[in-house]
Tab-separated table of C-alpha atoms in Angstrom:
chain	number	residue	atom	x	y	z
A	189	MET	CA	62.098	-65.536	7.077
A	190	ARG	CA	63.088	-63.239	9.936
A	191	GLU	CA	65.592	-64.569	12.439
A	192	GLU	CA	67.829	-63.166	15.149
A	193	ARG	CA	71.479	-63.801	14.326
A	194	THR	CA	74.857	-62.583	15.487
A	195	VAL	CA	77.227	-61.369	12.780
A	196	LEU	CA	81.029	-61.415	12.928
A	197	SER	CA	82.845	-59.195	10.414
A	198	LEU	CA	86.635	-59.598	10.103
A	199	ASP	CA	89.235	-57.824	7.981
A	200	ILE	CA	92.994	-58.363	7.650
A	201	VAL	CA	94.812	-55.118	8.442
A	202	GLY	CA	97.244	-53.852	5.823
A	203	SER	CA	96.553	-56.652	3.348
A	204	ARG	CA	97.223	-54.364	0.395
A	205	ARG	CA	100.747	-53.662	1.662
A	206	MET	CA	101.374	-57.413	1.909
A	207	LYS	CA	100.501	-57.961	-1.758
A	208	ARG	CA	103.789	-56.718	-3.164
A	209	PRO	CA	104.825	-57.592	-6.739
A	210	GLY	CA	106.555	-60.945	-6.937
A	211	LEU	CA	105.014	-62.266	-3.712
A	212	THR	CA	101.569	-63.234	-5.003
A	213	MET	CA	101.886	-67.003	-4.487
A	214	ARG	CA	103.536	-66.583	-1.093
A	215	VAL	CA	100.822	-64.211	0.123
A	216	GLN	CA	98.077	-66.492	-1.191
A	217	HIS	CA	99.594	-69.380	0.795
A	218	ARG	CA	99.805	-67.182	3.888
A	219	PHE	CA	96.152	-66.164	3.589
A	220	ALA	CA	95.123	-69.788	2.992
A	221	LEU	CA	96.784	-70.770	6.289
A	222	PHE	CA	95.023	-67.902	8.046
A	223	ARG	CA	91.615	-68.854	6.618
A	224	GLU	CA	92.123	-72.392	7.898
A	225	TYR	CA	93.057	-70.969	11.317
A	226	VAL	CA	89.859	-68.904	11.364
A	227	ARG	CA	87.807	-71.833	10.080
A	228	ARG	CA	88.842	-73.927	13.081
A	229	HIS	CA	87.534	-71.230	15.425
A	230	LEU	CA	84.298	-70.924	13.457
A	231	THR	CA	83.836	-74.671	13.690
A	232	ALA	CA	84.345	-74.561	17.449
A	233	TRP	CA	81.893	-71.731	18.108
A	234	SER	CA	79.277	-71.760	15.350
A	235	GLY	CA	78.390	-75.434	15.042
A	236	GLY	CA	80.462	-76.176	11.975
A	237	GLY	CA	81.261	-72.746	10.564
A	238	LYS	CA	79.149	-73.378	7.452
A	239	ASP	CA	77.300	-70.046	7.520
A	240	ALA	CA	80.301	-67.928	6.575
A	241	ILE	CA	81.642	-66.274	3.444
A	242	TRP	CA	85.095	-65.006	2.530
A	243	ALA	CA	85.469	-62.254	-0.049
A	244	GLY	CA	89.010	-61.131	-0.672
A	245	ASP	CA	90.536	-60.532	2.752
A	246	GLY	CA	87.225	-60.093	4.584
A	247	LEU	CA	84.964	-62.549	6.381
A	248	LEU	CA	81.291	-62.530	7.351
A	249	ALA	CA	80.038	-65.291	9.662
A	250	LEU	CA	76.717	-65.908	11.423
A	251	PHE	CA	76.114	-67.321	14.916
A	252	ARG	CA	72.918	-68.211	16.738
A	253	SER	CA	74.333	-67.091	20.090
A	254	GLN	CA	75.495	-63.525	20.768
A	255	ALA	CA	78.014	-64.706	23.335
A	256	ASP	CA	79.436	-67.339	20.957
A	257	GLY	CA	80.053	-64.681	18.311
A	258	ALA	CA	81.996	-62.586	20.827
A	259	ARG	CA	83.876	-65.624	22.154
A	260	CYS	CA	84.873	-66.663	18.644
A	261	ALA	CA	86.118	-63.155	17.827
A	262	ARG	CA	88.113	-63.035	21.053
A	263	ALA	CA	89.598	-66.507	20.445
A	264	ILE	CA	90.717	-65.524	16.924
A	265	LEU	CA	92.391	-62.401	18.289
A	266	GLU	CA	94.037	-64.082	21.282
A	267	GLY	CA	95.393	-66.948	19.160
A	268	LEU	CA	97.031	-64.730	16.540
A	269	PRO	CA	100.399	-64.379	18.343
A	270	ASP	CA	100.833	-68.170	18.292
A	271	PHE	CA	99.686	-68.327	14.655
A	272	ASN	CA	102.222	-65.690	13.646
A	273	ALA	CA	104.966	-67.281	15.764
A	274	ALA	CA	104.478	-70.541	13.856
A	275	HIS	CA	105.460	-68.712	10.657
A	276	PRO	CA	108.198	-66.269	11.760
A	277	GLU	CA	109.510	-65.817	8.225
A	278	GLU	CA	106.199	-64.290	7.101
A	279	THR	CA	104.680	-60.862	7.671
A	280	PRO	CA	102.574	-61.065	10.861
A	281	ILE	CA	98.823	-60.947	10.283
A	282	SER	CA	96.720	-58.487	12.261
A	283	VAL	CA	92.951	-58.094	12.197
A	284	ARG	CA	90.013	-55.903	13.125
A	285	ILE	CA	86.752	-57.601	14.101
A	286	GLY	CA	83.211	-56.314	14.656
A	287	VAL	CA	80.315	-58.282	16.197
A	288	HIS	CA	76.643	-57.253	16.285
A	289	SER	CA	73.353	-59.056	16.856
A	290	GLY	CA	69.947	-58.306	15.370
A	291	PRO	CA	67.247	-59.371	12.912
A	292	ILE	CA	68.067	-60.682	9.442
A	293	LEU	CA	65.527	-61.318	6.693
A	294	ARG	CA	66.636	-64.337	4.685
A	295	SER	CA	64.958	-67.056	2.666
A	296	PRO	CA	65.841	-70.647	3.674
A	297	ASP	CA	68.197	-71.325	0.742
A	298	GLN	CA	69.542	-67.791	0.288
A	299	PRO	CA	73.381	-67.623	0.302
A	300	LEU	CA	74.892	-65.262	2.842
A	301	GLY	CA	76.519	-63.244	0.065
A	302	GLU	CA	73.078	-62.225	-1.209
A	303	VAL	CA	71.678	-60.967	2.084
A	304	THR	CA	71.140	-57.231	2.565
A	305	SER	CA	70.670	-56.312	6.226
A	306	ALA	CA	71.205	-53.413	8.618
A	307	THR	CA	72.522	-55.991	11.087
A	308	LEU	CA	75.255	-57.040	8.652
A	309	ASP	CA	76.022	-53.404	7.913
A	310	LEU	CA	76.492	-52.488	11.575
A	311	ALA	CA	78.838	-55.430	12.167
A	312	GLY	CA	80.839	-54.241	9.173
A	313	HIS	CA	81.004	-50.683	10.544
A	314	LEU	CA	82.168	-51.964	13.933
A	315	GLN	CA	84.979	-53.798	12.184
A	316	LYS	CA	85.797	-50.758	10.064
A	317	TYR	CA	86.162	-48.419	13.058
A	318	GLY	CA	87.995	-50.897	15.285
A	319	PRO	CA	91.640	-50.207	16.140
A	320	GLU	CA	94.141	-52.710	14.768
A	321	GLY	CA	94.221	-55.841	16.907
A	322	SER	CA	90.829	-55.304	18.510
A	323	VAL	CA	87.233	-56.499	18.617
A	324	LEU	CA	84.343	-54.033	18.802
A	325	ILE	CA	80.920	-55.298	19.856
A	326	SER	CA	77.523	-53.645	20.152
A	327	ASP	CA	75.546	-53.378	23.391
A	328	ALA	CA	73.232	-56.165	22.165
A	329	VAL	CA	76.202	-58.562	22.310
A	330	TYR	CA	77.849	-57.069	25.403
A	331	ARG	CA	74.768	-57.693	27.538
A	332	THR	CA	75.083	-61.472	26.954
A	333	LEU	CA	78.733	-61.829	28.031
A	334	ASP	CA	79.672	-63.899	31.067
A	335	THR	CA	82.924	-61.902	31.528
A	336	PRO	CA	81.948	-58.316	30.659
A	337	GLU	CA	84.750	-56.992	32.860
A	338	ASP	CA	87.245	-57.973	30.131
A	339	TRP	CA	85.675	-55.381	27.847
A	340	SER	CA	85.523	-51.602	28.127
A	341	PRO	CA	83.452	-48.822	26.536
A	342	ALA	CA	84.982	-47.769	23.231
A	343	ALA	CA	86.921	-44.518	23.165
A	344	LYS	CA	84.629	-41.540	22.700
A	345	GLU	CA	85.866	-40.785	19.173
A	346	ILE	CA	84.827	-44.272	18.088
A	347	GLN	CA	81.598	-44.274	20.122
A	348	ALA	CA	80.574	-41.039	18.387
A	349	GLN	CA	80.284	-42.976	15.103
A	350	PHE	CA	77.481	-45.202	16.456
A	351	GLU	CA	73.974	-44.735	17.828
A	352	VAL	CA	74.304	-47.761	20.146
A	353	PRO	CA	76.809	-48.337	22.977
A	354	VAL	CA	80.009	-49.991	21.740
A	355	TYR	CA	82.541	-52.020	23.736
A	356	ALA	CA	86.119	-53.035	22.961
A	357	PHE	CA	88.437	-55.963	23.600
A	358	PRO	CA	91.159	-55.814	24.762
A	359	ALA	CA	89.858	-53.320	27.298
A	360	LEU	CA	90.838	-49.813	26.214
A	361	ALA	CA	91.051	-46.621	28.219
A	362	THR	CA	87.875	-44.584	27.986
A	363	GLY	CA	87.823	-41.062	26.642
A	364	SER	CA	90.132	-39.723	23.945
A	365	THR	CA	93.048	-41.992	23.026
A	366	PRO	CA	95.746	-41.776	20.358
A	367	ALA	CA	94.645	-45.205	19.107
A	368	ALA	CA	91.066	-43.990	18.627
A	369	GLU	CA	92.222	-40.853	16.831
A	370	ALA	CA	94.528	-42.913	14.624
A	371	THR	CA	91.623	-45.258	13.841
A	372	LEU	CA	89.438	-42.384	12.635
A	373	ASP	CA	92.330	-41.046	10.552
A	374	ARG	CA	92.795	-44.493	9.035
A	375	VAL	CA	89.081	-44.861	8.274
A	376	ALA	CA	89.060	-41.450	6.579
A	377	GLU	CA	92.105	-42.456	4.535
A	378	ASP	CA	90.575	-45.815	3.592
A	379	THR	CA	87.357	-44.058	2.549
A	380	GLU	CA	89.325	-41.776	0.252
A	381	LYS	CA	91.000	-44.858	-1.272
A	382	THR	CA	87.826	-46.912	-1.723
A	383	PRO	CA	88.384	-48.650	-5.047
A	384	LEU	CA	86.126	-48.021	-8.008
A	385	LEU	CA	85.525	-50.786	-10.514
A	386	ARG	CA	85.668	-49.298	-14.002
A	387	LEU	CA	83.547	-50.981	-16.668
A	388	ARG	CA	83.358	-50.661	-20.437
A	389	ILE	CA	79.821	-51.334	-21.670
A	390	ALA	CA	79.161	-52.098	-25.327
A	391	VAL	CA	75.669	-52.511	-26.793
A	392	GLY	CA	76.124	-53.172	-30.475
A	393	ASP	CA	78.234	-50.296	-31.827
A	394	THR	CA	77.582	-48.037	-28.830
A	395	THR	CA	80.272	-48.048	-26.139
A	396	TRP	CA	80.645	-46.087	-22.909
A	397	GLU	CA	82.244	-46.410	-19.484
A	398	GLU	CA	80.744	-46.616	-16.000
A	399	ALA	CA	82.179	-47.021	-12.501
A	400	VAL	CA	80.879	-48.922	-9.466
A	401	GLU	CA	81.975	-47.982	-5.937
A	402	GLN	CA	79.713	-50.094	-3.704
A	403	GLU	CA	76.786	-51.574	-5.639
A	404	GLY	CA	75.319	-51.313	-9.102
A	405	LEU	CA	72.166	-52.805	-10.637
A	406	VAL	CA	72.532	-53.785	-14.296
A	407	GLY	CA	69.369	-53.707	-16.381
A	408	ARG	CA	67.077	-51.989	-18.860
A	409	PRO	CA	65.623	-48.580	-17.929
A	410	ASP	CA	63.136	-48.710	-15.038
A	411	THR	CA	61.308	-45.718	-13.578
A	412	ARG	CA	60.659	-47.473	-10.270
A	413	PRO	CA	62.878	-46.343	-7.382
A	414	SER	CA	65.795	-48.550	-6.343
A	415	ARG	CA	68.204	-48.368	-3.425
A	416	LEU	CA	70.983	-49.285	-5.863
A	417	SER	CA	72.529	-47.065	-8.508
A	418	ARG	CA	71.617	-48.373	-11.947
A	419	LEU	CA	73.858	-49.275	-14.864
A	420	VAL	CA	71.243	-48.685	-17.538
A	421	ILE	CA	71.385	-50.820	-20.690
A	422	ARG	CA	69.509	-49.326	-23.637
A	423	GLY	CA	69.051	-50.918	-27.028
A	424	ASP	CA	68.963	-54.564	-25.956
A	425	ASP	CA	65.475	-55.835	-25.129
A	426	ALA	CA	66.868	-59.248	-24.138
A	427	VAL	CA	68.321	-57.650	-20.997
A	428	SER	CA	65.975	-57.833	-18.001
A	429	ARG	CA	65.041	-54.738	-16.003
A	430	ASN	CA	66.812	-56.174	-12.959
A	431	HIS	CA	69.303	-58.386	-14.745
A	432	ALA	CA	72.428	-58.569	-12.583
A	433	GLN	CA	74.045	-56.899	-9.587
A	434	ILE	CA	77.637	-55.856	-8.943
A	435	SER	CA	78.598	-55.311	-5.302
A	436	ARG	CA	81.763	-54.773	-3.308
A	437	LEU	CA	82.794	-56.762	-0.229
A	438	GLY	CA	86.117	-55.588	1.164
A	439	ASP	CA	88.491	-55.172	-1.770
A	440	THR	CA	86.599	-57.698	-3.906
A	441	PHE	CA	83.822	-57.000	-6.394
A	442	LEU	CA	81.118	-59.650	-6.807
A	443	LEU	CA	78.724	-60.317	-9.693
A	444	GLU	CA	75.337	-61.997	-9.314
A	445	ASP	CA	72.640	-62.864	-11.843
A	446	LEU	CA	69.260	-61.810	-10.411
A	447	GLY	CA	67.212	-64.530	-12.093
A	448	SER	CA	67.231	-62.783	-15.465
A	449	ALA	CA	65.223	-64.203	-18.338
A	450	ASN	CA	68.234	-64.810	-20.589
A	451	GLY	CA	71.046	-65.306	-18.104
A	452	THR	CA	74.484	-63.813	-17.499
A	453	CYS	CA	77.722	-65.257	-18.883
A	454	VAL	CA	81.213	-64.480	-17.515
A	455	ASN	CA	84.243	-65.552	-19.547
A	456	GLY	CA	82.158	-68.196	-21.289
A	457	THR	CA	80.531	-69.620	-18.146
A	458	TRP	CA	76.849	-69.090	-17.377
A	459	LEU	CA	76.145	-67.973	-13.844
A	460	GLN	CA	73.736	-69.777	-11.555
A	461	PRO	CA	71.067	-67.230	-10.544
A	462	GLY	CA	71.486	-65.960	-7.005
A	463	VAL	CA	75.110	-67.085	-6.634
A	464	SER	CA	77.777	-64.374	-6.369
A	465	VAL	CA	81.140	-64.840	-8.117
A	466	PRO	CA	84.269	-62.665	-7.889
A	467	LEU	CA	84.657	-60.144	-10.701
A	468	ASN	CA	88.237	-59.423	-11.739
A	469	VAL	CA	89.856	-56.924	-14.052
A	470	GLY	CA	89.755	-58.314	-17.598
A	471	ASP	CA	86.589	-60.374	-17.069
A	472	GLU	CA	84.034	-60.189	-19.882
A	473	ILE	CA	80.328	-60.269	-19.039
A	474	ARG	CA	77.784	-61.087	-21.756
A	475	LEU	CA	74.064	-60.554	-21.320
A	476	GLY	CA	71.058	-60.081	-23.546
A	477	GLU	CA	71.620	-60.390	-27.287
A	478	ARG	CA	74.228	-57.694	-27.915
A	479	THR	CA	75.581	-56.424	-24.593
A	480	VAL	CA	79.168	-56.959	-23.462
A	481	ILE	CA	80.548	-55.500	-20.218
A	482	THR	CA	84.293	-55.635	-19.594
A	483	ALA	CA	85.962	-54.937	-16.234
A	484	ILE	CA	88.782	-52.640	-17.336
A	485	GLY	CA	90.349	-51.571	-14.047
A	486	THR	CA	90.121	-50.352	-10.474
A	487	ASP	CA	90.981	-46.862	-9.246
């Protein structure tokens, strides 16, 4: 079913630096408080905040109103100083947010984590290229605002990354800015550090290693074209051609069974088809009759 939706993409800035050894439980508590803070805003602006998914330190949320998506993003950003002030002993949280509106193809019961859409992708890119402590929105959202004067055209270095007009909050100076140049430098650095999930695949006595950067389709050989890179399993006919999918959202890798004939088992638990679960280093995936895939690390 095709529907027009507004997508909010949020990421916590510098979350890797916050996850220092010995502070795991403290950071988890901090992030739990922040998720609850964001959830209250989603509830206020999206009719309950149910159509949202967290993966690691990133959030995707859907709205039916373009203006409500922008208002929610702005409210999250403007409320952060008070949120951080309430916990002065903790590292302050800062975010980048992107908001875009457009068509999404989605079946009625399809979880948000399974949806593939150019609209979702553009919201994610707006978030990725946003300066720290900012919201970037597309022209499709900007044209619905009741206070457009609070927003300004994105700096030209950022605008050059997009084919549609982009606007920023808080209002930024137009043209070249040090913040825009620093943002592009940071994006280039983050791209260089994009984690790879390393996998050890064993089919009977045959073992080899593969790596997934963004998405990988696990299955038997198939000559038909696919937009996803394939992790080809040979020698196990109980593996389906399109058996399972591994994808990355933020710093988290997700695993999903694609309705395979014989199912996918992770650490002894069978997955429900179509439901994504986090995939962590050390997890053991069993599929088919003789295939075992182990997540051995991230680079």
